[in-house]
mmCIF file of C-alpha atoms in Angstrom:
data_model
loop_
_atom_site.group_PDB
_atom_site.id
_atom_site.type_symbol
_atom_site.label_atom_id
_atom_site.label_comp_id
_atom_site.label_asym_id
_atom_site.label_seq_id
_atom_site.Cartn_x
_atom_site.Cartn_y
_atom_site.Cartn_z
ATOM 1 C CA UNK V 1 22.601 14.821 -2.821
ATOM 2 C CA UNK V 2 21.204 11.974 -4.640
ATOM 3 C CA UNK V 3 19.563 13.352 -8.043
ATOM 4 C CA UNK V 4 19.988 9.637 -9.898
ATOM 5 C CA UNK V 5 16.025 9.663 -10.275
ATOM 6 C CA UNK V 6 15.363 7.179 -7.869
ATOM 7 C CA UNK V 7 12.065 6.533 -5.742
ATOM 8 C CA UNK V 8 11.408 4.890 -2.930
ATOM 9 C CA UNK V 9 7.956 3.017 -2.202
ATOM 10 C CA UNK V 10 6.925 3.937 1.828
ATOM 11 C CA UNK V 11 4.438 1.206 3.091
ATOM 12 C CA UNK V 12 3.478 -0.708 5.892
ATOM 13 C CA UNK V 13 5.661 -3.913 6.532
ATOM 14 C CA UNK V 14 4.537 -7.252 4.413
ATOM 15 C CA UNK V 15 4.365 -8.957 7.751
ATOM 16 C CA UNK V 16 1.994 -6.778 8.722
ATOM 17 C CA UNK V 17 -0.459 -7.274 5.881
ATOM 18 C CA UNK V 18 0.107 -10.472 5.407
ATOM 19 C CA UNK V 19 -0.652 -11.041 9.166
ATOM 20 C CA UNK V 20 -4.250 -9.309 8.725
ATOM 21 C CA UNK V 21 -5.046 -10.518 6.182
ATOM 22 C CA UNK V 22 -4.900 -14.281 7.469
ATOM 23 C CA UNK V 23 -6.884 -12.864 10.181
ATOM 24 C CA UNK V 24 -9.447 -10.877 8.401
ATOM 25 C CA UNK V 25 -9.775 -12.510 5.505
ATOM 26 C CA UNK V 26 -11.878 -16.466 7.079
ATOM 27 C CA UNK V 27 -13.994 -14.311 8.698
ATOM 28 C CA UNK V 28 -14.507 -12.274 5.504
ATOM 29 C CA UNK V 29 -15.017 -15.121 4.240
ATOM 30 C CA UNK V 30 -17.355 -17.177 6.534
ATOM 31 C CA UNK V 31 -19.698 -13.468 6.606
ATOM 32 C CA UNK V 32 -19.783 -14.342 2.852
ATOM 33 C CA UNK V 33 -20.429 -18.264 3.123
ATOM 34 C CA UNK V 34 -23.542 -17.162 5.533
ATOM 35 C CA UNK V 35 -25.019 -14.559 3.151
ATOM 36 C CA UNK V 36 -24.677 -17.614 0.448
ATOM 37 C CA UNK V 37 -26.598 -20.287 2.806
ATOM 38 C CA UNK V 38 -28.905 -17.349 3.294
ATOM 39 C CA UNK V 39 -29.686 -16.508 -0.289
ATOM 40 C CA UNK V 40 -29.314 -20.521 -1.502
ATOM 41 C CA UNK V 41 -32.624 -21.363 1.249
ATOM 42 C CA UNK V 42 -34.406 -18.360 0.604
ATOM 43 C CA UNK V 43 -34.467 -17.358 3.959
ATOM 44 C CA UNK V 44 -32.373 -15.028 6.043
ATOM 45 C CA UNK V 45 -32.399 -16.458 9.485
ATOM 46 C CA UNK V 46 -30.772 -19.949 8.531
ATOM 47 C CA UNK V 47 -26.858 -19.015 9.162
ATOM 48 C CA UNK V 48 -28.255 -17.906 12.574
ATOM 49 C CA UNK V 49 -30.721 -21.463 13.536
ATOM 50 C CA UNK V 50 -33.339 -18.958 13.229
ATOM 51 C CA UNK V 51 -36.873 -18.977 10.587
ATOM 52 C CA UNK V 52 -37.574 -15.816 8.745
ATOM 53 C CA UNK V 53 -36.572 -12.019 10.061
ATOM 54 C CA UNK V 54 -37.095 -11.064 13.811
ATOM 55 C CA UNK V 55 -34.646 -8.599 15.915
ATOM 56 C CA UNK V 56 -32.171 -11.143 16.766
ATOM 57 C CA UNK V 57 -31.913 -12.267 12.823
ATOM 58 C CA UNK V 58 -31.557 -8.162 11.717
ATOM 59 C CA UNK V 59 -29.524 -7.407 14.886
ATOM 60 C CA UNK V 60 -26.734 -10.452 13.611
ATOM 61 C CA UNK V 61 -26.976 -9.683 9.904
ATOM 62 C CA UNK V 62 -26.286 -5.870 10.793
ATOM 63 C CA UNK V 63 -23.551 -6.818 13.364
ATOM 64 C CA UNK V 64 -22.050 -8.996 10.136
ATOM 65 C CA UNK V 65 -22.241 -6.847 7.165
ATOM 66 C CA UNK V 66 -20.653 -3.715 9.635
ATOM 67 C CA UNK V 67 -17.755 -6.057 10.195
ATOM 68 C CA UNK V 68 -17.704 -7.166 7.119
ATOM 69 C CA UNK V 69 -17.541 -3.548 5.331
ATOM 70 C CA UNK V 70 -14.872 -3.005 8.007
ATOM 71 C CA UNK V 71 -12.477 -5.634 7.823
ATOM 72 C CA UNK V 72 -12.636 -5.570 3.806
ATOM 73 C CA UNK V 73 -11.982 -1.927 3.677
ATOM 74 C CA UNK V 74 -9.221 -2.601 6.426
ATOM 75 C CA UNK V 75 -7.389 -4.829 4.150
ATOM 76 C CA UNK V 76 -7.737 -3.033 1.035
ATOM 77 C CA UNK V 77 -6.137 -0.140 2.948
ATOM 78 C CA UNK V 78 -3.404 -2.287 3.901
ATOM 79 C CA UNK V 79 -2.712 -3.543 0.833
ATOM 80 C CA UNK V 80 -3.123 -0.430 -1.545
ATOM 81 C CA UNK V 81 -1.896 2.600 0.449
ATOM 82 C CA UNK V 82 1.745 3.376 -0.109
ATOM 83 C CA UNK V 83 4.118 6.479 -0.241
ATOM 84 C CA UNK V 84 6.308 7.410 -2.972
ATOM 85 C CA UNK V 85 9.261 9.916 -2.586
ATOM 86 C CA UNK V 86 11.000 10.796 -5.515
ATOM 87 C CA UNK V 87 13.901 13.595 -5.858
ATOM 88 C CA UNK V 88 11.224 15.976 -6.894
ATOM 89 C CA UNK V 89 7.805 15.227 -5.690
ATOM 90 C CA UNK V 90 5.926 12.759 -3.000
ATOM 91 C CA UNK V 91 2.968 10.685 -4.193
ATOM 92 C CA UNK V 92 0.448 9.025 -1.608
ATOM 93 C CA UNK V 93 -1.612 6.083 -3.231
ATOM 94 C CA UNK V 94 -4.785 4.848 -0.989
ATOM 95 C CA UNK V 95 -7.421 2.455 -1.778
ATOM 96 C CA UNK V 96 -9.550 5.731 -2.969
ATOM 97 C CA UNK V 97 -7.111 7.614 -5.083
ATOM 98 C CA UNK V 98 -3.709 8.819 -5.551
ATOM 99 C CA UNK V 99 -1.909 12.830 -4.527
ATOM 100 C CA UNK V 100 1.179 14.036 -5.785
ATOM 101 C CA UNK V 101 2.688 17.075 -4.239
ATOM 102 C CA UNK V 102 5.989 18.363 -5.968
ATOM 103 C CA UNK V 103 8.778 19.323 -3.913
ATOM 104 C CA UNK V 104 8.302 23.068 -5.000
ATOM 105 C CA UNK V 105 4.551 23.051 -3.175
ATOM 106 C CA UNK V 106 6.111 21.561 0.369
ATOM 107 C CA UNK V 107 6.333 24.273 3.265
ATOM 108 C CA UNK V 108 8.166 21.624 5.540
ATOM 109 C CA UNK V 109 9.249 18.567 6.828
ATOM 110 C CA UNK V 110 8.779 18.010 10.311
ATOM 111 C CA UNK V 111 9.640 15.183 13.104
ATOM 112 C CA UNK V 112 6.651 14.746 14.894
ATOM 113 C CA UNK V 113 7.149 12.350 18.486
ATOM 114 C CA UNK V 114 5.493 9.536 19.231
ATOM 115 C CA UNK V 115 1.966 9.505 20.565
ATOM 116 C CA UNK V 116 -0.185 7.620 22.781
ATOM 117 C CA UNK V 117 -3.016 9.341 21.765
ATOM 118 C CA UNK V 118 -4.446 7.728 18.115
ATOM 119 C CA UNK V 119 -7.649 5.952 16.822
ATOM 120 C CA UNK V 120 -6.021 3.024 17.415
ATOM 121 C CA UNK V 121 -3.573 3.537 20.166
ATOM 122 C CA UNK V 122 0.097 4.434 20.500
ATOM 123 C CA UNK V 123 1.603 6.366 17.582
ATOM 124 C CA UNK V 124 5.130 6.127 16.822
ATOM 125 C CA UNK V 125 7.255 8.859 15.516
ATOM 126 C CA UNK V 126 6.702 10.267 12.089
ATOM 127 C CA UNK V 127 8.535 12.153 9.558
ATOM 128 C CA UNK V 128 5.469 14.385 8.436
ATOM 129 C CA UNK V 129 5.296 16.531 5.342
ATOM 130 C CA UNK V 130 3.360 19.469 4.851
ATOM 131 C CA UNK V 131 2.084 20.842 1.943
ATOM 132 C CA UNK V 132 2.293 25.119 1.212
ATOM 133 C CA UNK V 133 -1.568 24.214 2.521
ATOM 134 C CA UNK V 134 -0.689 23.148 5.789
ATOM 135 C CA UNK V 135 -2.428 19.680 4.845
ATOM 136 C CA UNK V 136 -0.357 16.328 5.552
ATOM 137 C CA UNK V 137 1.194 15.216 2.377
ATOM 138 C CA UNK V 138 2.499 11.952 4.008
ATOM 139 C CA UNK V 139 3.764 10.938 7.393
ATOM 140 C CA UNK V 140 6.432 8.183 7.097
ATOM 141 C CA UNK V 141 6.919 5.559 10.246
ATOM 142 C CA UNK V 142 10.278 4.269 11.136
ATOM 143 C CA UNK V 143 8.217 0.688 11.353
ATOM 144 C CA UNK V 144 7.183 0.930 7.680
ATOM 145 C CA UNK V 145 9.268 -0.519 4.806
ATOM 146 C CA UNK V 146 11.320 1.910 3.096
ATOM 147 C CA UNK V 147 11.586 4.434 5.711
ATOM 148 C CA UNK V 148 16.203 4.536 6.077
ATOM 149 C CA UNK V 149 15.793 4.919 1.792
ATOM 150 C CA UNK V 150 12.856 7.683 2.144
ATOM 151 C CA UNK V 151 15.071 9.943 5.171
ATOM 152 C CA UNK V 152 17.789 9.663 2.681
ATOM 153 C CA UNK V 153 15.507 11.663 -0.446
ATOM 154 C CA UNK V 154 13.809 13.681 2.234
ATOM 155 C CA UNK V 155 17.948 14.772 2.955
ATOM 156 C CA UNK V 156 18.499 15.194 -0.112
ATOM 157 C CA UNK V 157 15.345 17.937 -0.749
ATOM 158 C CA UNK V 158 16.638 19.686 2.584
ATOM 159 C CA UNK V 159 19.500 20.398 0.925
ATOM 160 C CA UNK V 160 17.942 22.041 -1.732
ATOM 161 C CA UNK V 161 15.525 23.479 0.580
ATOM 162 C CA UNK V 162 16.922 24.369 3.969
ATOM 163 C CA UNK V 163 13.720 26.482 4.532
ATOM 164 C CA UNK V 164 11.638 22.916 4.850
ATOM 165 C CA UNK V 165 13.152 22.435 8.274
ATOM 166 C CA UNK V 166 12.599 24.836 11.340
ATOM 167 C CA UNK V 167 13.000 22.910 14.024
ATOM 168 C CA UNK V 168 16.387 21.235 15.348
ATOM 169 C CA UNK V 169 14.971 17.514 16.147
ATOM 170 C CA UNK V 170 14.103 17.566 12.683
ATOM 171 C CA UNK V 171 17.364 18.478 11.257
ATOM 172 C CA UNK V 172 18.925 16.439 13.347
ATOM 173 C CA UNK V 173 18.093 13.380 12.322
ATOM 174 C CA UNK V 174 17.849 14.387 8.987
ATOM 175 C CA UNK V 175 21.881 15.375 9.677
ATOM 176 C CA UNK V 176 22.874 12.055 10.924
ATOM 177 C CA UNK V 177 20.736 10.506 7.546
ATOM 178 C CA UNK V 178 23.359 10.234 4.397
ATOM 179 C CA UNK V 179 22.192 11.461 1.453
ATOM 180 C CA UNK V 180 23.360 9.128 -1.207
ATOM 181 C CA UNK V 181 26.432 9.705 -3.540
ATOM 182 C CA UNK V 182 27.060 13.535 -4.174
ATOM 183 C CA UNK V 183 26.749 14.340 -8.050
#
């Protein structure tokens, strides 16, 4: 078991952020530029050809500030939320605050299967943990960066703890995950 004090940082890949981001962020951007030319000519129908406020002015500036509150929360989501596993606790960082859960207050670790039912389609498999709550502590995604390094902590606290594991998919790939060097 690997006790050397090491953490590993869970997030989504850099691709992947990167990737919206250069999506997200020109039309960020061009919302922004429009509420500018707005504010600059004093009148709130230019960045639509339009003269003062009617429906179709209100209907596009509502339309633009929901995307715009979307998109920029979507990105600072991707960007700030990240797992941490450590030999002796878990700590989940999202754009609105930061949990820790120590290893003592986990009930288990379980593998859940992939999903095609999820806000925003197909889910693949996670390696959930559950607080002595029941509440998700983290779920970490083969497809995010760290994951190999995280199954080899999460190995490592099963062997401490066999009683985080009740199921036999979930100890099985935890079995066939090494550990680290043995102390």
């Amino acid at each position: 078991m690997d006790d050397s004090g090491r953490e590993v940082v869970v997030r989504v890949q850099r691709g992947l952020r990167l990737l919206g981001t250069v999506l997200m962020g020109p039309l960020c951007a061009g919302i922004l530029v429009a509420v500018l030319d707005a504010a600059r000519a004093g009148d709130p129908g230019v960045p639509l050809g339009r003269s003062g406020w009617s429906g179709y002015v209100a209907l596009g500036w509502a339309v633009s500030l929901v995307l715009l509150l979307v998109m920029a929360g979507s990105l600072l989501v991707l960007w700030r939320t990240e797992v941490r596993v450590g030999p002796w606790a878990v700590s989940r960082r999202t754009a609105f605050g930061r949990r820790e859960t120590g290893l003592q207050d986990l009930r288990r670790v379980v593998l859940r299967g992939p999903s095609a039912h999820g806000p925003t389609g197909p889910r693949p498999a996670a390696l959930v943990l559950v607080d002595k709550d029941g509440r998700t502590v983290a779920a970490l995604r083969p497809t995010e960066t760290g994951f190999p390094e995280a199954l080899a902590v999460v190995r490592g606290w099963v062997e401490r703890r066999p009683d985080l594991v009740t199921d036999e998919d979930t100890a099985a790939l935890l079995g066939a995950v090494d550990a680290g060097p043995r102390a």
